[in-house]
mmCIF file of C-alpha atoms in Angstrom:
data_model
loop_
_atom_site.group_PDB
_atom_site.id
_atom_site.type_symbol
_atom_site.label_atom_id
_atom_site.label_comp_id
_atom_site.label_asym_id
_atom_site.label_seq_id
_atom_site.Cartn_x
_atom_site.Cartn_y
_atom_site.Cartn_z
ATOM 1 C CA UNK A 68 -110.851 -170.393 -281.770
ATOM 2 C CA UNK A 69 -111.871 -167.296 -280.164
ATOM 3 C CA UNK A 70 -114.976 -167.365 -282.695
ATOM 4 C CA UNK A 71 -115.513 -170.923 -281.201
ATOM 5 C CA UNK A 72 -115.270 -169.921 -277.900
ATOM 6 C CA UNK A 73 -117.729 -167.129 -278.172
ATOM 7 C CA UNK A 74 -120.286 -169.336 -279.864
ATOM 8 C CA UNK A 75 -120.019 -171.982 -276.966
ATOM 9 C CA UNK A 76 -120.149 -169.312 -274.621
ATOM 10 C CA UNK A 77 -123.505 -168.113 -276.240
ATOM 11 C CA UNK A 78 -125.042 -171.589 -276.540
ATOM 12 C CA UNK A 79 -124.189 -171.962 -272.597
ATOM 13 C CA UNK A 80 -125.929 -168.513 -271.913
ATOM 14 C CA UNK A 81 -128.983 -169.495 -274.144
ATOM 15 C CA UNK A 82 -129.136 -172.879 -272.155
ATOM 16 C CA UNK A 83 -129.171 -171.244 -268.822
ATOM 17 C CA UNK A 84 -131.993 -168.888 -270.021
ATOM 18 C CA UNK A 85 -133.901 -171.524 -270.808
ATOM 19 C CA UNK A 86 -133.150 -173.442 -267.833
ATOM 20 C CA UNK A 87 -133.756 -170.584 -265.879
ATOM 21 C CA UNK A 88 -137.377 -169.329 -267.321
ATOM 22 C CA UNK A 89 -138.393 -173.337 -266.766
ATOM 23 C CA UNK A 90 -137.485 -173.157 -263.062
ATOM 24 C CA UNK A 91 -139.509 -169.671 -262.263
ATOM 25 C CA UNK A 92 -142.638 -171.358 -263.882
ATOM 26 C CA UNK A 93 -142.654 -174.511 -261.562
ATOM 27 C CA UNK A 94 -144.976 -173.904 -258.637
ATOM 28 C CA UNK A 95 -143.461 -173.189 -255.267
ATOM 29 C CA UNK A 96 -143.591 -175.263 -252.421
ATOM 30 C CA UNK A 97 -145.125 -173.808 -248.901
ATOM 31 C CA UNK A 98 -143.059 -172.913 -246.210
ATOM 32 C CA UNK A 99 -140.795 -175.536 -244.432
ATOM 33 C CA UNK A 100 -138.463 -176.144 -241.592
ATOM 34 C CA UNK A 101 -135.424 -175.462 -244.052
ATOM 35 C CA UNK A 102 -132.542 -176.515 -241.443
ATOM 36 C CA UNK A 103 -134.343 -179.773 -240.062
ATOM 37 C CA UNK A 104 -135.566 -180.660 -243.949
ATOM 38 C CA UNK A 105 -131.424 -180.265 -244.834
ATOM 39 C CA UNK A 106 -130.663 -182.266 -241.864
ATOM 40 C CA UNK A 107 -133.011 -184.954 -242.719
ATOM 41 C CA UNK A 108 -131.561 -185.081 -246.408
ATOM 42 C CA UNK A 109 -128.142 -185.283 -245.817
ATOM 43 C CA UNK A 110 -127.758 -189.072 -246.568
ATOM 44 C CA UNK A 111 -129.031 -188.391 -249.856
ATOM 45 C CA UNK A 112 -127.151 -185.596 -250.721
ATOM 46 C CA UNK A 113 -123.736 -186.998 -251.297
ATOM 47 C CA UNK A 114 -121.961 -185.281 -249.048
ATOM 48 C CA UNK A 115 -122.140 -184.715 -244.978
ATOM 49 C CA UNK A 116 -121.564 -180.876 -245.061
ATOM 50 C CA UNK A 117 -124.950 -178.952 -244.722
ATOM 51 C CA UNK A 118 -123.548 -175.784 -246.758
ATOM 52 C CA UNK A 119 -121.930 -177.933 -249.340
ATOM 53 C CA UNK A 120 -125.528 -180.030 -249.389
ATOM 54 C CA UNK A 121 -127.336 -177.076 -250.345
ATOM 55 C CA UNK A 122 -125.085 -175.317 -252.728
ATOM 56 C CA UNK A 123 -124.330 -178.367 -254.745
ATOM 57 C CA UNK A 124 -127.530 -180.050 -254.266
ATOM 58 C CA UNK A 125 -130.476 -179.193 -253.180
ATOM 59 C CA UNK A 126 -129.989 -175.497 -254.513
ATOM 60 C CA UNK A 127 -127.207 -176.087 -257.105
ATOM 61 C CA UNK A 128 -128.566 -173.116 -259.327
ATOM 62 C CA UNK A 129 -127.407 -170.881 -256.799
ATOM 63 C CA UNK A 130 -123.701 -171.608 -256.918
ATOM 64 C CA UNK A 131 -124.378 -171.989 -261.006
ATOM 65 C CA UNK A 132 -125.317 -168.301 -261.217
ATOM 66 C CA UNK A 133 -122.406 -167.142 -259.024
ATOM 67 C CA UNK A 134 -120.168 -169.098 -261.787
ATOM 68 C CA UNK A 135 -122.006 -167.442 -264.429
ATOM 69 C CA UNK A 136 -121.636 -163.558 -262.486
ATOM 70 C CA UNK A 137 -117.596 -164.615 -263.030
ATOM 71 C CA UNK A 138 -118.039 -165.151 -266.249
ATOM 72 C CA UNK A 139 -119.667 -162.046 -266.980
ATOM 73 C CA UNK A 140 -117.365 -159.819 -265.290
ATOM 74 C CA UNK A 141 -114.478 -161.431 -267.123
ATOM 75 C CA UNK A 142 -116.309 -160.950 -270.773
ATOM 76 C CA UNK A 143 -116.821 -157.206 -269.501
ATOM 77 C CA UNK A 144 -112.926 -156.773 -268.568
ATOM 78 C CA UNK A 145 -111.662 -158.698 -271.592
ATOM 79 C CA UNK A 146 -113.842 -156.200 -273.608
ATOM 80 C CA UNK A 147 -111.697 -153.257 -272.396
ATOM 81 C CA UNK A 148 -108.473 -155.054 -271.632
ATOM 82 C CA UNK A 149 -106.793 -157.807 -273.534
ATOM 83 C CA UNK A 150 -104.382 -160.324 -271.662
ATOM 84 C CA UNK A 151 -100.878 -158.691 -271.900
ATOM 85 C CA UNK A 152 -97.873 -160.640 -273.780
ATOM 86 C CA UNK A 153 -95.647 -162.544 -271.659
ATOM 87 C CA UNK A 154 -92.566 -160.412 -270.792
ATOM 88 C CA UNK A 155 -90.464 -163.211 -269.990
ATOM 89 C CA UNK A 156 -88.325 -163.474 -266.255
ATOM 90 C CA UNK A 157 -89.213 -160.275 -264.646
ATOM 91 C CA UNK A 158 -86.137 -158.621 -262.447
ATOM 92 C CA UNK A 159 -87.834 -159.354 -259.089
ATOM 93 C CA UNK A 160 -85.870 -159.458 -255.981
ATOM 94 C CA UNK A 161 -84.477 -162.664 -254.581
ATOM 95 C CA UNK A 162 -86.787 -162.610 -251.466
ATOM 96 C CA UNK A 163 -89.796 -162.797 -253.912
ATOM 97 C CA UNK A 164 -88.560 -165.188 -256.356
ATOM 98 C CA UNK A 165 -87.539 -167.854 -253.215
ATOM 99 C CA UNK A 166 -90.909 -166.926 -251.613
ATOM 100 C CA UNK A 167 -92.637 -168.022 -254.819
ATOM 101 C CA UNK A 168 -90.692 -171.162 -255.228
ATOM 102 C CA UNK A 169 -91.548 -172.206 -251.779
ATOM 103 C CA UNK A 170 -95.504 -171.004 -251.403
ATOM 104 C CA UNK A 171 -96.707 -172.121 -254.797
ATOM 105 C CA UNK A 172 -96.482 -176.008 -254.153
ATOM 106 C CA UNK A 173 -98.071 -175.507 -250.915
ATOM 107 C CA UNK A 174 -100.740 -173.020 -252.296
ATOM 108 C CA UNK A 175 -101.593 -175.987 -254.750
ATOM 109 C CA UNK A 176 -101.743 -178.552 -252.453
ATOM 110 C CA UNK A 177 -103.801 -176.481 -249.920
ATOM 111 C CA UNK A 178 -106.477 -175.511 -252.735
ATOM 112 C CA UNK A 179 -106.971 -179.011 -254.008
ATOM 113 C CA UNK A 180 -107.505 -180.081 -249.960
ATOM 114 C CA UNK A 181 -109.941 -177.473 -249.684
ATOM 115 C CA UNK A 182 -111.645 -178.997 -252.770
ATOM 116 C CA UNK A 183 -111.542 -182.221 -251.289
ATOM 117 C CA UNK A 184 -112.716 -181.467 -247.681
ATOM 118 C CA UNK A 185 -115.558 -179.421 -248.788
ATOM 119 C CA UNK A 186 -117.870 -182.491 -248.443
ATOM 120 C CA UNK A 187 -117.392 -182.951 -244.756
ATOM 121 C CA UNK A 188 -116.133 -179.210 -243.697
ATOM 122 C CA UNK A 189 -115.685 -175.800 -244.715
ATOM 123 C CA UNK A 190 -114.492 -175.410 -248.012
ATOM 124 C CA UNK A 191 -115.276 -176.181 -251.621
ATOM 125 C CA UNK A 192 -114.774 -175.069 -254.983
ATOM 126 C CA UNK A 193 -114.565 -171.304 -254.616
ATOM 127 C CA UNK A 194 -112.339 -171.533 -251.546
ATOM 128 C CA UNK A 195 -110.010 -173.826 -253.207
ATOM 129 C CA UNK A 196 -110.234 -171.613 -256.346
ATOM 130 C CA UNK A 197 -109.409 -168.363 -255.030
ATOM 131 C CA UNK A 198 -106.464 -169.998 -253.206
ATOM 132 C CA UNK A 199 -105.010 -171.586 -256.612
ATOM 133 C CA UNK A 200 -105.779 -168.002 -258.494
ATOM 134 C CA UNK A 201 -103.479 -166.710 -255.517
ATOM 135 C CA UNK A 202 -101.028 -168.999 -256.730
ATOM 136 C CA UNK A 203 -101.320 -168.146 -260.137
ATOM 137 C CA UNK A 204 -100.788 -164.440 -259.207
ATOM 138 C CA UNK A 205 -97.790 -164.862 -257.208
ATOM 139 C CA UNK A 206 -96.109 -166.664 -259.981
ATOM 140 C CA UNK A 207 -96.979 -163.403 -261.840
ATOM 141 C CA UNK A 208 -95.407 -161.238 -259.813
ATOM 142 C CA UNK A 209 -92.521 -163.459 -259.128
ATOM 143 C CA UNK A 210 -91.900 -163.048 -262.715
ATOM 144 C CA UNK A 211 -93.078 -166.507 -264.156
ATOM 145 C CA UNK A 212 -95.373 -165.414 -266.889
ATOM 146 C CA UNK A 213 -94.431 -168.037 -269.727
ATOM 147 C CA UNK A 214 -98.307 -169.196 -268.984
ATOM 148 C CA UNK A 215 -99.628 -166.018 -269.872
ATOM 149 C CA UNK A 216 -99.856 -167.590 -273.613
ATOM 150 C CA UNK A 217 -101.709 -170.465 -272.775
ATOM 151 C CA UNK A 218 -104.055 -168.863 -270.941
ATOM 152 C CA UNK A 219 -104.376 -166.175 -273.554
ATOM 153 C CA UNK A 220 -105.737 -169.069 -275.987
ATOM 154 C CA UNK A 221 -107.412 -171.304 -273.652
ATOM 155 C CA UNK A 222 -109.211 -168.758 -271.543
ATOM 156 C CA UNK A 223 -112.927 -169.219 -272.962
ATOM 157 C CA UNK A 224 -112.666 -172.513 -272.864
ATOM 158 C CA UNK A 225 -111.306 -172.866 -269.187
ATOM 159 C CA UNK A 226 -112.964 -170.048 -267.691
ATOM 160 C CA UNK A 227 -116.164 -171.858 -269.391
ATOM 161 C CA UNK A 228 -115.776 -174.880 -268.364
ATOM 162 C CA UNK A 229 -117.538 -174.961 -264.835
ATOM 163 C CA UNK A 230 -120.584 -173.387 -266.015
ATOM 164 C CA UNK A 231 -120.598 -176.098 -268.860
ATOM 165 C CA UNK A 232 -120.324 -178.911 -266.781
ATOM 166 C CA UNK A 233 -122.745 -177.815 -264.434
ATOM 167 C CA UNK A 234 -125.248 -177.589 -267.354
ATOM 168 C CA UNK A 235 -124.763 -180.960 -268.496
ATOM 169 C CA UNK A 236 -125.423 -182.243 -264.857
ATOM 170 C CA UNK A 237 -128.159 -179.941 -264.981
ATOM 171 C CA UNK A 238 -129.426 -180.997 -268.375
ATOM 172 C CA UNK A 239 -128.833 -184.706 -267.630
ATOM 173 C CA UNK A 240 -130.970 -185.040 -264.115
ATOM 174 C CA UNK A 241 -133.977 -183.385 -266.196
ATOM 175 C CA UNK A 242 -133.680 -185.756 -269.342
ATOM 176 C CA UNK A 243 -133.536 -188.465 -266.463
ATOM 177 C CA UNK A 244 -136.699 -187.520 -265.065
ATOM 178 C CA UNK A 245 -135.461 -185.988 -261.836
ATOM 179 C CA UNK A 246 -136.040 -182.225 -260.903
ATOM 180 C CA UNK A 247 -133.201 -179.266 -262.024
ATOM 181 C CA UNK A 248 -129.649 -180.140 -260.110
ATOM 182 C CA UNK A 249 -131.275 -182.654 -258.097
ATOM 183 C CA UNK A 250 -128.439 -185.302 -258.144
ATOM 184 C CA UNK A 251 -129.698 -188.677 -258.042
ATOM 185 C CA UNK A 252 -128.372 -190.310 -254.489
ATOM 186 C CA UNK A 253 -126.324 -193.277 -255.795
ATOM 187 C CA UNK A 254 -123.939 -190.704 -257.548
ATOM 188 C CA UNK A 255 -124.460 -187.104 -255.890
ATOM 189 C CA UNK A 256 -120.547 -187.400 -254.271
ATOM 190 C CA UNK A 257 -119.408 -188.236 -257.430
ATOM 191 C CA UNK A 258 -121.194 -185.647 -259.681
ATOM 192 C CA UNK A 259 -120.452 -183.154 -256.638
ATOM 193 C CA UNK A 260 -116.797 -183.332 -257.064
ATOM 194 C CA UNK A 261 -116.740 -183.477 -260.716
ATOM 195 C CA UNK A 262 -118.719 -179.955 -260.265
ATOM 196 C CA UNK A 263 -116.593 -178.595 -258.146
ATOM 197 C CA UNK A 264 -112.969 -179.503 -259.910
ATOM 198 C CA UNK A 265 -114.119 -178.461 -262.834
ATOM 199 C CA UNK A 266 -115.640 -174.887 -260.943
ATOM 200 C CA UNK A 267 -112.254 -174.647 -259.005
ATOM 201 C CA UNK A 268 -110.337 -174.466 -262.479
ATOM 202 C CA UNK A 269 -112.870 -172.040 -263.839
ATOM 203 C CA UNK A 270 -112.686 -169.897 -260.482
ATOM 204 C CA UNK A 271 -108.494 -169.953 -260.510
ATOM 205 C CA UNK A 272 -108.182 -168.879 -264.419
ATOM 206 C CA UNK A 273 -111.341 -166.394 -264.280
ATOM 207 C CA UNK A 274 -109.217 -164.799 -260.978
ATOM 208 C CA UNK A 275 -106.157 -164.402 -262.617
ATOM 209 C CA UNK A 276 -107.592 -163.279 -265.814
ATOM 210 C CA UNK A 277 -109.461 -160.434 -263.986
ATOM 211 C CA UNK A 278 -106.524 -159.491 -262.093
ATOM 212 C CA UNK A 279 -104.386 -159.083 -265.305
ATOM 213 C CA UNK A 280 -107.152 -157.204 -267.157
ATOM 214 C CA UNK A 281 -108.075 -154.745 -264.362
ATOM 215 C CA UNK A 282 -104.402 -153.859 -264.030
ATOM 216 C CA UNK A 283 -104.339 -153.181 -267.871
ATOM 217 C CA UNK A 284 -107.000 -150.815 -266.810
ATOM 218 C CA UNK A 285 -105.172 -148.924 -264.542
ATOM 219 C CA UNK A 286 -102.187 -148.405 -266.621
ATOM 220 C CA UNK A 287 -104.178 -146.985 -269.260
ATOM 221 C CA UNK A 288 -105.611 -144.158 -266.930
ATOM 222 C CA UNK A 289 -104.333 -140.769 -267.735
#
């Protein structure tokens, strides 16, 4: 499974390199009034919030590269510190345990809301993913670490899912005769939601794994 995940990661990174090489060879358009251009193109973007329109449609490769940076950071940490094995229910105080029971459903619900709200107001995959990761870290601190074995076995598929979906959409737009991640207006809203949904999951998994990995590194310091 690990070899398959590593091979899939290598293929994704190679595909990203090809896409970026193709992008930098394209001619650069002359300077324009960017805010006015964005405002005039919102109807075709699939969303009504200008920041989401830019990051997920007009300049989607920016967000794609941000996900790649997280993936590379995770690869670096994992090379130095594997995920710790689950230890069962840790002896934690009643206050933390009860706080986790109250906050975990709320954190997950707000994370999903931030994902959905990103189309019309501030929010999106990174904000929701960070909050979902906070829920996972809170669960760990409260001794609920039984999901660690699943995270260990599915870490790379889950962490790379956001990049994989992004690249699949990029390949689809190019094969359909469009531009790199220039989403078709008829399906832009749906594609943005799909991209952000998978990105949210990958961001949350990556941040939890980074939290665990950096903690293991600190424990190894003399």
